[in-house]
Each structure stands twice: as C-alpha cells, then as structure tokens.
Amino acid sequence: MRVEQIGDATLYLGDAREIVPGLGGVDLVLADPPYGIGFGYASYEDTRANLIALISDVVIPSIGISRRAAFTPGQTQISLYPPPRWVSAVIWDTTGSFGYCGYSQWMPVLVYGDDVGGFGRTGSGVMKSDVIRFTGGAGVGFQRDAGNDHPCPKPENVIQAIAARFSDSTDTVLDPFMGSGTTGVACARLGRRFIGVEIEPRYFDIACRRIEQAYRQRDLFVEPPPAPKPVTPPPDLFAVSE
C-alpha cells in the first residue's frame, strides 16, 4: 500500500476492501462506483457480477463507517444497491448521450444516513429541492485532462455540486473508488478534507496530479497573511542623559 498526503487529502493506493474497514472520522462517502456495463478499466473487469461483489465488499462497509453517503450508480443498476434513505438526482437540459428510452438527461444519486435531512434546508430554514439542476449540459465546463485515460471520469462541476449539497465545510469526504480523483479535486476547491482509495496505479498517479494542481490553483486566490508591522521598542525610562 502507498499513501500520499496532498494538502488536506490523504490518498491510498490499495484495495478498498482492505483499507475502508480501518478508516474512521468520515462524514460523507461520495463515490461513482463502476457500472457493471463493460467499461474498459485498466485492471478491472466491469461485469454485473463484479459490481455486485463491490457493493457487498466496499459500498456497504463504506456506508457503515460514515455519517452519510451519496452514490451515483447509473440508471440501470439502482436495484443492486441497498435501499437508500432517499433518491436525489442531477439533471441537465442538453446531452450528448442516449438511454434506452431516449436522450439521457438525469443521473440518480442514492443518499444514505440519518442526518441527510438536515441538508434539505438552507441556513435560514428554506426548503431546498432534492434535484441538482444544470441549465446547460452536466459536463459544461468539463474537459478531460490530456493525460487522463480513465474510461468514465465524472464532470467536475457535477461532483462538486453533490459534495457541496451533502457536506459541511468542516467535513471529511471519502471516495473508495477514487479513479482519476474528481471527488478529491472537488474537495480541494470546497475546502473539505478528503480520503481517496484507488487500486489501479495508473489512475492513482493521475489523481495525485489533478488534486495537487487543484490545491495550487486554489492557493492562487488565497490572500497571504499581512506582513507583521515593525515594533518600536519602548523608551528606556531609566536611561541617564548626559
């Protein structure tokens, strides 16, 4: 196992089935697990049977160590997951992808945890929508990094919106399926602590690079502390004048 510390992000290169049970202090699990529909991952066969095993071995234990959780399972695999406390959604107006019944313009978000209801209102008590809406396509403003060959990276703005919706600024967010690090990038931008676990070295290295870059970009907009003012020493009241 390899561990990298980048800012407030702790990144593990290893098997989430072995690492997650030993973690603690997690406030939100936010993850986009494999879909079980044949994506070409580097060293993982994306089958329905393997997804069922991951849900049993990683998803359910992750829910157990966290105060709340949000997973994006895709439309066709919702029934494989444990019953959520609620099903939220990300929706958008335009799309370039197709589903079984037409253009795909939404993404389910399975939400777990007894305190998720507290994130359903603003600070002044106004009820929020349970839908995260983008007026353009969900991927507007998202461009794949030149060196990112992950088969299914989520748009950064989508993951950042979900993280902001279900976590506080002091929270620690875990992604046990870190991939190329989009959740870590979102947490760096939002000021959340982050724990990421990825089993594939190639994607882990991409995640490290992207998260480090996100911290560098964030620091460009942080005002440096003011320089201390020079201190004038007090007069010596016992000095003898000549």
mmCIF file with all atom_site columns, N, CA and C in Angstrom, residues 89-157:
data_model
loop_
_atom_site.group_PDB
_atom_site.id
_atom_site.type_symbol
_atom_site.label_atom_id
_atom_site.label_alt_id
_atom_site.label_comp_id
_atom_site.label_asym_id
_atom_site.label_entity_id
_atom_site.label_seq_id
_atom_site.pdbx_PDB_ins_code
_atom_site.Cartn_x
_atom_site.Cartn_y
_atom_site.Cartn_z
_atom_site.occupancy
_atom_site.B_iso_or_equiv
_atom_site.pdbx_formal_charge
_atom_site.auth_seq_id
_atom_site.auth_comp_id
_atom_site.auth_asym_id
_atom_site.auth_atom_id
_atom_site.pdbx_PDB_model_num
ATOM 1   N N  . ALA A 1 89  ? -31.273 13.521 -7.493  1.00 0.00 ? 89  ALA A N  1
ATOM 2   C CA . ALA A 1 89  ? -30.934 13.425 -8.918  1.00 0.00 ? 89  ALA A CA 1
ATOM 3   C C  . ALA A 1 89  ? -30.182 14.663 -9.361  1.00 0.00 ? 89  ALA A C  1
ATOM 4   N N  . VAL A 1 90  ? -29.312 14.458 -10.323 1.00 0.00 ? 90  VAL A N  1
ATOM 5   C CA . VAL A 1 90  ? -28.695 15.547 -11.075 1.00 0.00 ? 90  VAL A CA 1
ATOM 6   C C  . VAL A 1 90  ? -29.356 15.539 -12.444 1.00 0.00 ? 90  VAL A C  1
ATOM 7   N N  . ILE A 1 91  ? -29.830 16.720 -12.886 1.00 0.00 ? 91  ILE A N  1
ATOM 8   C CA . ILE A 1 91  ? -30.483 16.796 -14.193 1.00 0.00 ? 91  ILE A CA 1
ATOM 9   C C  . ILE A 1 91  ? -29.875 17.941 -14.996 1.00 0.00 ? 91  ILE A C  1
ATOM 10  N N  . TRP A 1 92  ? -29.989 17.827 -16.317 1.00 0.00 ? 92  TRP A N  1
ATOM 11  C CA . TRP A 1 92  ? -29.460 18.872 -17.198 1.00 0.00 ? 92  TRP A CA 1
ATOM 12  C C  . TRP A 1 92  ? -30.338 18.957 -18.436 1.00 0.00 ? 92  TRP A C  1
ATOM 13  N N  . ASP A 1 93  ? -30.207 20.067 -19.165 1.00 0.00 ? 93  ASP A N  1
ATOM 14  C CA . ASP A 1 93  ? -31.125 20.354 -20.270 1.00 0.00 ? 93  ASP A CA 1
ATOM 15  C C  . ASP A 1 93  ? -30.666 19.792 -21.607 1.00 0.00 ? 93  ASP A C  1
ATOM 16  N N  . THR A 1 94  ? -29.364 19.679 -21.787 1.00 0.00 ? 94  THR A N  1
ATOM 17  C CA . THR A 1 94  ? -28.849 19.182 -23.065 1.00 0.00 ? 94  THR A CA 1
ATOM 18  C C  . THR A 1 94  ? -27.984 17.957 -22.811 1.00 0.00 ? 94  THR A C  1
ATOM 19  N N  . THR A 1 95  ? -27.773 17.157 -23.804 1.00 0.00 ? 95  THR A N  1
ATOM 20  C CA . THR A 1 95  ? -26.998 15.938 -23.601 1.00 0.00 ? 95  THR A CA 1
ATOM 21  C C  . THR A 1 95  ? -26.433 15.442 -24.910 1.00 0.00 ? 95  THR A C  1
ATOM 22  N N  . GLY A 1 96  ? -25.379 14.676 -24.821 1.00 0.00 ? 96  GLY A N  1
ATOM 23  C CA . GLY A 1 96  ? -24.839 14.018 -25.996 1.00 0.00 ? 96  GLY A CA 1
ATOM 24  C C  . GLY A 1 96  ? -24.919 12.516 -25.887 1.00 0.00 ? 96  GLY A C  1
ATOM 25  N N  . SER A 1 97  ? -25.611 12.023 -24.837 1.00 0.00 ? 97  SER A N  1
ATOM 26  C CA . SER A 1 97  ? -25.686 10.574 -24.625 1.00 0.00 ? 97  SER A CA 1
ATOM 27  C C  . SER A 1 97  ? -27.128 10.091 -24.751 1.00 0.00 ? 97  SER A C  1
ATOM 28  N N  . PHE A 1 98  ? -27.264 8.805  -25.026 1.00 0.00 ? 98  PHE A N  1
ATOM 29  C CA . PHE A 1 98  ? -28.575 8.212  -25.247 1.00 0.00 ? 98  PHE A CA 1
ATOM 30  C C  . PHE A 1 98  ? -28.839 7.134  -24.205 1.00 0.00 ? 98  PHE A C  1
ATOM 31  N N  . GLY A 1 99  ? -30.093 7.016  -23.786 1.00 0.00 ? 99  GLY A N  1
ATOM 32  C CA . GLY A 1 99  ? -30.524 5.951  -22.907 1.00 0.00 ? 99  GLY A CA 1
ATOM 33  C C  . GLY A 1 99  ? -31.519 5.057  -23.615 1.00 0.00 ? 99  GLY A C  1
ATOM 34  N N  . TYR A 1 100 ? -32.032 4.077  -22.905 1.00 0.00 ? 100 TYR A N  1
ATOM 35  C CA . TYR A 1 100 ? -32.953 3.101  -23.500 1.00 0.00 ? 100 TYR A CA 1
ATOM 36  C C  . TYR A 1 100 ? -34.224 3.768  -24.003 1.00 0.00 ? 100 TYR A C  1
ATOM 37  N N  . CYS A 1 101 ? -34.659 4.820  -23.301 1.00 0.00 ? 101 CYS A N  1
ATOM 38  C CA . CYS A 1 101 ? -35.920 5.477  -23.658 1.00 0.00 ? 101 CYS A CA 1
ATOM 39  C C  . CYS A 1 101 ? -35.717 6.846  -24.299 1.00 0.00 ? 101 CYS A C  1
ATOM 40  N N  . GLY A 1 102 ? -34.505 7.161  -24.720 1.00 0.00 ? 102 GLY A N  1
ATOM 41  C CA . GLY A 1 102 ? -34.272 8.444  -25.369 1.00 0.00 ? 102 GLY A CA 1
ATOM 42  C C  . GLY A 1 102 ? -33.016 9.109  -24.834 1.00 0.00 ? 102 GLY A C  1
ATOM 43  N N  . TYR A 1 103 ? -32.919 10.442 -25.028 1.00 0.00 ? 103 TYR A N  1
ATOM 44  C CA . TYR A 1 103 ? -31.772 11.187 -24.510 1.00 0.00 ? 103 TYR A CA 1
ATOM 45  C C  . TYR A 1 103 ? -31.672 11.025 -22.997 1.00 0.00 ? 103 TYR A C  1
ATOM 46  N N  . SER A 1 104 ? -30.451 10.861 -22.516 1.00 0.00 ? 104 SER A N  1
ATOM 47  C CA . SER A 1 104 ? -30.228 10.739 -21.073 1.00 0.00 ? 104 SER A CA 1
ATOM 48  C C  . SER A 1 104 ? -29.956 12.119 -20.499 1.00 0.00 ? 104 SER A C  1
ATOM 49  N N  . GLN A 1 105 ? -30.851 12.605 -19.640 1.00 0.00 ? 105 GLN A N  1
ATOM 50  C CA . GLN A 1 105 ? -30.748 13.957 -19.096 1.00 0.00 ? 105 GLN A CA 1
ATOM 51  C C  . GLN A 1 105 ? -30.862 13.984 -17.567 1.00 0.00 ? 105 GLN A C  1
ATOM 52  N N  . TRP A 1 106 ? -30.554 12.853 -16.936 1.00 0.00 ? 106 TRP A N  1
ATOM 53  C CA . TRP A 1 106 ? -30.573 12.841 -15.476 1.00 0.00 ? 106 TRP A CA 1
ATOM 54  C C  . TRP A 1 106 ? -29.649 11.751 -14.963 1.00 0.00 ? 106 TRP A C  1
ATOM 55  N N  . MET A 1 107 ? -29.285 11.870 -13.703 1.00 0.00 ? 107 MET A N  1
ATOM 56  C CA . MET A 1 107 ? -28.405 10.896 -13.062 1.00 0.00 ? 107 MET A CA 1
ATOM 57  C C  . MET A 1 107 ? -28.880 10.695 -11.628 1.00 0.00 ? 107 MET A C  1
ATOM 58  N N  . PRO A 1 108 ? -29.213 9.465  -11.233 1.00 0.00 ? 108 PRO A N  1
ATOM 59  C CA . PRO A 1 108 ? -29.668 9.246  -9.858  1.00 0.00 ? 108 PRO A CA 1
ATOM 60  C C  . PRO A 1 108 ? -28.523 9.380  -8.863  1.00 0.00 ? 108 PRO A C  1
ATOM 61  N N  . VAL A 1 109 ? -28.867 9.854  -7.669  1.00 0.00 ? 109 VAL A N  1
ATOM 62  C CA . VAL A 1 109 ? -27.925 9.944  -6.555  1.00 0.00 ? 109 VAL A CA 1
ATOM 63  C C  . VAL A 1 109 ? -28.580 9.251  -5.365  1.00 0.00 ? 109 VAL A C  1
ATOM 64  N N  . LEU A 1 110 ? -28.047 8.090  -4.975  1.00 0.00 ? 110 LEU A N  1
ATOM 65  C CA . LEU A 1 110 ? -28.589 7.343  -3.847  1.00 0.00 ? 110 LEU A CA 1
ATOM 66  C C  . LEU A 1 110 ? -27.987 7.906  -2.564  1.00 0.00 ? 110 LEU A C  1
ATOM 67  N N  . VAL A 1 111 ? -28.852 8.324  -1.640  1.00 0.00 ? 111 VAL A N  1
ATOM 68  C CA . VAL A 1 111 ? -28.401 9.026  -0.439  1.00 0.00 ? 111 VAL A CA 1
ATOM 69  C C  . VAL A 1 111 ? -28.719 8.181  0.794   1.00 0.00 ? 111 VAL A C  1
ATOM 70  N N  . TYR A 1 112 ? -27.729 8.072  1.675   1.00 0.00 ? 112 TYR A N  1
ATOM 71  C CA . TYR A 1 112 ? -27.856 7.270  2.896   1.00 0.00 ? 112 TYR A CA 1
ATOM 72  C C  . TYR A 1 112 ? -27.480 8.126  4.106   1.00 0.00 ? 112 TYR A C  1
ATOM 73  N N  . GLY A 1 113 ? -28.045 7.756  5.274   1.00 0.00 ? 113 GLY A N  1
ATOM 74  C CA . GLY A 1 113 ? -27.670 8.433  6.511   1.00 0.00 ? 113 GLY A CA 1
ATOM 75  C C  . GLY A 1 113 ? -28.859 9.096  7.189   1.00 0.00 ? 113 GLY A C  1
ATOM 76  N N  . ASP A 1 114 ? -28.848 9.065  8.517   1.00 0.00 ? 114 ASP A N  1
ATOM 77  C CA . ASP A 1 114 ? -29.965 9.615  9.270   1.00 0.00 ? 114 ASP A CA 1
ATOM 78  C C  . ASP A 1 114 ? -29.977 11.138 9.293   1.00 0.00 ? 114 ASP A C  1
ATOM 79  N N  . ASP A 1 115 ? -28.831 11.787 9.015   1.00 0.00 ? 115 ASP A N  1
ATOM 80  C CA . ASP A 1 115 ? -28.803 13.239 9.122   1.00 0.00 ? 115 ASP A CA 1
ATOM 81  C C  . ASP A 1 115 ? -28.829 13.941 7.766   1.00 0.00 ? 115 ASP A C  1
ATOM 82  N N  . VAL A 1 116 ? -29.097 13.202 6.675   1.00 0.00 ? 116 VAL A N  1
ATOM 83  C CA . VAL A 1 116 ? -29.121 13.854 5.369   1.00 0.00 ? 116 VAL A CA 1
ATOM 84  C C  . VAL A 1 116 ? -30.273 14.853 5.272   1.00 0.00 ? 116 VAL A C  1
ATOM 85  N N  . GLY A 1 117 ? -31.324 14.633 6.041   1.00 0.00 ? 117 GLY A N  1
ATOM 86  C CA . GLY A 1 117 ? -32.447 15.567 6.010   1.00 0.00 ? 117 GLY A CA 1
ATOM 87  C C  . GLY A 1 117 ? -32.050 16.966 6.422   1.00 0.00 ? 117 GLY A C  1
ATOM 88  N N  . GLY A 1 118 ? -31.016 17.083 7.253   1.00 0.00 ? 118 GLY A N  1
ATOM 89  C CA . GLY A 1 118 ? -30.556 18.394 7.677   1.00 0.00 ? 118 GLY A CA 1
ATOM 90  C C  . GLY A 1 118 ? -29.946 19.202 6.555   1.00 0.00 ? 118 GLY A C  1
ATOM 91  N N  . PHE A 1 119 ? -29.612 18.542 5.447   1.00 0.00 ? 119 PHE A N  1
ATOM 92  C CA . PHE A 1 119 ? -29.051 19.242 4.299   1.00 0.00 ? 119 PHE A CA 1
ATOM 93  C C  . PHE A 1 119 ? -30.138 19.594 3.290   1.00 0.00 ? 119 PHE A C  1
ATOM 94  N N  . GLY A 1 120 ? -31.397 19.397 3.686   1.00 0.00 ? 120 GLY A N  1
ATOM 95  C CA . GLY A 1 120 ? -32.512 19.718 2.805   1.00 0.00 ? 120 GLY A CA 1
ATOM 96  C C  . GLY A 1 120 ? -33.038 21.123 2.967   1.00 0.00 ? 120 GLY A C  1
ATOM 97  N N  . ARG A 1 121 ? -32.415 21.904 3.845   1.00 0.00 ? 121 ARG A N  1
ATOM 98  C CA . ARG A 1 121 ? -32.837 23.290 4.063   1.00 0.00 ? 121 ARG A CA 1
ATOM 99  C C  . ARG A 1 121 ? -31.635 24.218 4.047   1.00 0.00 ? 121 ARG A C  1
ATOM 100 N N  . THR A 1 122 ? -31.880 25.460 3.701   1.00 0.00 ? 122 THR A N  1
ATOM 101 C CA . THR A 1 122 ? -30.831 26.468 3.753   1.00 0.00 ? 122 THR A CA 1
ATOM 102 C C  . THR A 1 122 ? -30.583 26.859 5.199   1.00 0.00 ? 122 THR A C  1
ATOM 103 N N  . GLY A 1 123 ? -29.562 27.694 5.427   1.00 0.00 ? 123 GLY A N  1
ATOM 104 C CA . GLY A 1 123 ? -29.266 28.144 6.784   1.00 0.00 ? 123 GLY A CA 1
ATOM 105 C C  . GLY A 1 123 ? -30.399 28.915 7.408   1.00 0.00 ? 123 GLY A C  1
ATOM 106 N N  . SER A 1 124 ? -31.247 29.531 6.582   1.00 0.00 ? 124 SER A N  1
ATOM 107 C CA . SER A 1 124 ? -32.398 30.271 7.103   1.00 0.00 ? 124 SER A CA 1
ATOM 108 C C  . SER A 1 124 ? -33.650 29.415 7.196   1.00 0.00 ? 124 SER A C  1
ATOM 109 N N  . GLY A 1 125 ? -33.528 28.104 6.904   1.00 0.00 ? 125 GLY A N  1
ATOM 110 C CA . GLY A 1 125 ? -34.655 27.187 7.068   1.00 0.00 ? 125 GLY A CA 1
ATOM 111 C C  . GLY A 1 125 ? -35.507 26.986 5.834   1.00 0.00 ? 125 GLY A C  1
ATOM 112 N N  . VAL A 1 126 ? -35.139 27.591 4.694   1.00 0.00 ? 126 VAL A N  1
ATOM 113 C CA . VAL A 1 126 ? -35.922 27.437 3.474   1.00 0.00 ? 126 VAL A CA 1
ATOM 114 C C  . VAL A 1 126 ? -35.652 26.055 2.864   1.00 0.00 ? 126 VAL A C  1
ATOM 115 N N  . MET A 1 127 ? -36.723 25.371 2.466   1.00 0.00 ? 127 MET A N  1
ATOM 116 C CA . MET A 1 127 ? -36.593 24.036 1.899   1.00 0.00 ? 127 MET A CA 1
ATOM 117 C C  . MET A 1 127 ? -35.894 24.089 0.541   1.00 0.00 ? 127 MET A C  1
ATOM 118 N N  . LYS A 1 128 ? -34.914 23.200 0.340   1.00 0.00 ? 128 LYS A N  1
ATOM 119 C CA . LYS A 1 128 ? -34.227 23.082 -0.946  1.00 0.00 ? 128 LYS A CA 1
ATOM 120 C C  . LYS A 1 128 ? -34.925 22.037 -1.816  1.00 0.00 ? 128 LYS A C  1
ATOM 121 N N  . SER A 1 129 ? -34.631 22.068 -3.112  1.00 0.00 ? 129 SER A N  1
ATOM 122 C CA . SER A 1 129 ? -35.057 20.993 -3.998  1.00 0.00 ? 129 SER A CA 1
ATOM 123 C C  . SER A 1 129 ? -34.155 19.786 -3.776  1.00 0.00 ? 129 SER A C  1
ATOM 124 N N  . ASP A 1 130 ? -34.687 18.591 -4.014  1.00 0.00 ? 130 ASP A N  1
ATOM 125 C CA . ASP A 1 130 ? -33.847 17.401 -3.933  1.00 0.00 ? 130 ASP A CA 1
ATOM 126 C C  . ASP A 1 130 ? -33.192 17.097 -5.280  1.00 0.00 ? 130 ASP A C  1
ATOM 127 N N  . VAL A 1 131 ? -33.309 18.029 -6.215  1.00 0.00 ? 131 VAL A N  1
ATOM 128 C CA . VAL A 1 131 ? -32.704 17.908 -7.534  1.00 0.00 ? 131 VAL A CA 1
ATOM 129 C C  . VAL A 1 131 ? -31.589 18.938 -7.665  1.00 0.00 ? 131 VAL A C  1
ATOM 130 N N  . ILE A 1 132 ? -30.448 18.516 -8.187  1.00 0.00 ? 132 ILE A N  1
ATOM 131 C CA . ILE A 1 132 ? -29.358 19.424 -8.541  1.00 0.00 ? 132 ILE A CA 1
ATOM 132 C C  . ILE A 1 132 ? -29.466 19.664 -10.039 1.00 0.00 ? 132 ILE A C  1
ATOM 133 N N  . ARG A 1 133 ? -29.767 20.892 -10.415 1.00 0.00 ? 133 ARG A N  1
ATOM 134 C CA . ARG A 1 133 ? -30.102 21.203 -11.802 1.00 0.00 ? 133 ARG A CA 1
ATOM 135 C C  . ARG A 1 133 ? -28.985 22.023 -12.467 1.00 0.00 ? 133 ARG A C  1
ATOM 136 N N  . PHE A 1 134 ? -28.619 21.614 -13.692 1.00 0.00 ? 134 PHE A N  1
ATOM 137 C CA . PHE A 1 134 ? -27.702 22.384 -14.516 1.00 0.00 ? 134 PHE A CA 1
ATOM 138 C C  . PHE A 1 134 ? -28.472 22.906 -15.714 1.00 0.00 ? 134 PHE A C  1
ATOM 139 N N  . THR A 1 135 ? -28.358 24.194 -15.972 1.00 0.00 ? 135 THR A N  1
ATOM 140 C CA . THR A 1 135 ? -29.132 24.782 -17.070 1.00 0.00 ? 135 THR A CA 1
ATOM 141 C C  . THR A 1 135 ? -28.561 24.403 -18.426 1.00 0.00 ? 135 THR A C  1
ATOM 142 N N  . GLY A 1 136 ? -27.264 24.077 -18.476 1.00 0.00 ? 136 GLY A N  1
ATOM 143 C CA . GLY A 1 136 ? -26.682 23.541 -19.702 1.00 0.00 ? 136 GLY A CA 1
ATOM 144 C C  . GLY A 1 136 ? -26.473 22.054 -19.528 1.00 0.00 ? 136 GLY A C  1
ATOM 145 N N  . GLY A 1 137 ? -25.596 21.470 -20.316 1.00 0.00 ? 137 GLY A N  1
ATOM 146 C CA . GLY A 1 137 ? -25.272 20.063 -20.123 1.00 0.00 ? 137 GLY A CA 1
ATOM 147 C C  . GLY A 1 137 ? -24.532 19.866 -18.818 1.00 0.00 ? 137 GLY A C  1
ATOM 148 N N  . ALA A 1 138 ? -24.632 18.680 -18.249 1.00 0.00 ? 138 ALA A N  1
ATOM 149 C CA . ALA A 1 138 ? -23.970 18.412 -16.972 1.00 0.00 ? 138 ALA A CA 1
ATOM 150 C C  . ALA A 1 138 ? -22.466 18.537 -17.082 1.00 0.00 ? 138 ALA A C  1
ATOM 151 N N  . GLY A 1 139 ? -21.926 18.362 -18.274 1.00 0.00 ? 139 GLY A N  1
ATOM 152 C CA . GLY A 1 139 ? -20.493 18.438 -18.449 1.00 0.00 ? 139 GLY A CA 1
ATOM 153 C C  . GLY A 1 139 ? -19.996 19.790 -18.921 1.00 0.00 ? 139 GLY A C  1
ATOM 154 N N  . VAL A 1 140 ? -20.875 20.816 -18.895 1.00 0.00 ? 140 VAL A N  1
ATOM 155 C CA . VAL A 1 140 ? -20.448 22.140 -19.342 1.00 0.00 ? 140 VAL A CA 1
ATOM 156 C C  . VAL A 1 140 ? -19.246 22.596 -18.512 1.00 0.00 ? 140 VAL A C  1
ATOM 157 N N  . GLY A 1 141 ? -18.215 23.028 -19.172 1.00 0.00 ? 141 GLY A N  1
ATOM 158 C CA . GLY A 1 141 ? -17.022 23.490 -18.461 1.00 0.00 ? 141 GLY A CA 1
ATOM 159 C C  . GLY A 1 141 ? -16.066 22.369 -18.105 1.00 0.00 ? 141 GLY A C  1
ATOM 160 N N  . PHE A 1 142 ? -16.418 21.116 -18.417 1.00 0.00 ? 142 PHE A N  1
ATOM 161 C CA . PHE A 1 142 ? -15.547 19.986 -18.072 1.00 0.00 ? 142 PHE A CA 1
ATOM 162 C C  . PHE A 1 142 ? -14.757 19.558 -19.294 1.00 0.00 ? 142 PHE A C  1
ATOM 163 N N  . GLN A 1 143 ? -13.457 19.461 -19.134 1.00 0.00 ? 143 GLN A N  1
ATOM 164 C CA . GLN A 1 143 ? -12.602 18.947 -20.180 1.00 0.00 ? 143 GLN A CA 1
ATOM 165 C C  . GLN A 1 143 ? -11.714 17.863 -19.591 1.00 0.00 ? 143 GLN A C  1
ATOM 166 N N  . ARG A 1 144 ? -11.590 16.766 -20.308 1.00 0.00 ? 144 ARG A N  1
ATOM 167 C CA . ARG A 1 144 ? -10.736 15.677 -19.849 1.00 0.00 ? 144 ARG A CA 1
ATOM 168 C C  . ARG A 1 144 ? -9.273  16.125 -19.889 1.00 0.00 ? 144 ARG A C  1
ATOM 169 N N  . ASP A 1 145 ? -8.533  15.879 -18.800 1.00 0.00 ? 145 ASP A N  1
ATOM 170 C CA . ASP A 1 145 ? -7.104  16.185 -18.787 1.00 0.00 ? 145 ASP A CA 1
ATOM 171 C C  . ASP A 1 145 ? -6.416  15.443 -19.923 1.00 0.00 ? 145 ASP A C  1
ATOM 172 N N  . ALA A 1 146 ? -5.341  16.042 -20.442 1.00 0.00 ? 146 ALA A N  1
ATOM 173 C CA . ALA A 1 146 ? -4.631  15.439 -21.568 1.00 0.00 ? 146 ALA A CA 1
ATOM 174 C C  . ALA A 1 146 ? -4.128  14.039 -21.229 1.00 0.00 ? 146 ALA A C  1
ATOM 175 N N  . GLY A 1 147 ? -3.712  13.819 -19.974 1.00 0.00 ? 147 GLY A N  1
ATOM 176 C CA . GLY A 1 147 ? -3.173  12.518 -19.602 1.00 0.00 ? 147 GLY A CA 1
ATOM 177 C C  . GLY A 1 147 ? -4.163  11.624 -18.882 1.00 0.00 ? 147 GLY A C  1
ATOM 178 N N  . ASN A 1 148 ? -5.441  11.970 -18.907 1.00 0.00 ? 148 ASN A N  1
ATOM 179 C CA . ASN A 1 148 ? -6.439  11.199 -18.165 1.00 0.00 ? 148 ASN A CA 1
ATOM 180 C C  . ASN A 1 148 ? -7.108  10.193 -19.093 1.00 0.00 ? 148 ASN A C  1
ATOM 181 N N  . ASP A 1 149 ? -6.710  8.930  -18.979 1.00 0.00 ? 149 ASP A N  1
ATOM 182 C CA . ASP A 1 149 ? -7.305  7.897  -19.820 1.00 0.00 ? 149 ASP A CA 1
ATOM 183 C C  . ASP A 1 149 ? -8.310  7.053  -19.051 1.00 0.00 ? 149 ASP A C  1
ATOM 184 N N  . HIS A 1 150 ? -8.819  7.582  -17.925 1.00 0.00 ? 150 HIS A N  1
ATOM 185 C CA . HIS A 1 150 ? -9.871  6.858  -17.197 1.00 0.00 ? 150 HIS A CA 1
ATOM 186 C C  . HIS A 1 150 ? -11.102 6.738  -18.091 1.00 0.00 ? 150 HIS A C  1
ATOM 187 N N  . PRO A 1 151 ? -11.758 5.565  -18.143 1.00 0.00 ? 151 PRO A N  1
ATOM 188 C CA . PRO A 1 151 ? -12.845 5.360  -19.102 1.00 0.00 ? 151 PRO A CA 1
ATOM 189 C C  . PRO A 1 151 ? -14.128 6.123  -18.776 1.00 0.00 ? 151 PRO A C  1
ATOM 190 N N  . CYS A 1 152 ? -14.293 6.560  -17.511 1.00 0.00 ? 152 CYS A N  1
ATOM 191 C CA . CYS A 1 152 ? -15.569 7.205  -17.167 1.00 0.00 ? 152 CYS A CA 1
ATOM 192 C C  . CYS A 1 152 ? -15.365 8.267  -16.088 1.00 0.00 ? 152 CYS A C  1
ATOM 193 N N  . PRO A 1 153 ? -14.603 9.340  -16.381 1.00 0.00 ? 153 PRO A N  1
ATOM 194 C CA . PRO A 1 153 ? -14.451 10.403 -15.383 1.00 0.00 ? 153 PRO A CA 1
ATOM 195 C C  . PRO A 1 153 ? -15.720 11.240 -15.306 1.00 0.00 ? 153 PRO A C  1
ATOM 196 N N  . LYS A 1 154 ? -16.188 11.520 -14.098 1.00 0.00 ? 154 LYS A N  1
ATOM 197 C CA . LYS A 1 154 ? -17.377 12.352 -13.931 1.00 0.00 ? 154 LYS A CA 1
ATOM 198 C C  . LYS A 1 154 ? -17.018 13.828 -14.124 1.00 0.00 ? 154 LYS A C  1
ATOM 199 N N  . PRO A 1 155 ? -17.946 14.626 -14.659 1.00 0.00 ? 155 PRO A N  1
ATOM 200 C CA . PRO A 1 155 ? -17.709 16.066 -14.754 1.00 0.00 ? 155 PRO A CA 1
ATOM 201 C C  . PRO A 1 155 ? -17.411 16.662 -13.378 1.00 0.00 ? 155 PRO A C  1
ATOM 202 N N  . GLU A 1 156 ? -16.408 17.512 -13.309 1.00 0.00 ? 156 GLU A N  1
ATOM 203 C CA . GLU A 1 156 ? -16.006 18.084 -12.030 1.00 0.00 ? 156 GLU A CA 1
ATOM 204 C C  . GLU A 1 156 ? -17.124 18.914 -11.401 1.00 0.00 ? 156 GLU A C  1
ATOM 205 N N  . ASN A 1 157 ? -17.881 19.653 -12.253 1.00 0.00 ? 157 ASN A N  1
ATOM 206 C CA . ASN A 1 157 ? -18.927 20.505 -11.683 1.00 0.00 ? 157 ASN A CA 1
ATOM 207 C C  . ASN A 1 157 ? -20.047 19.687 -11.056 1.00 0.00 ? 157 ASN A C  1
#
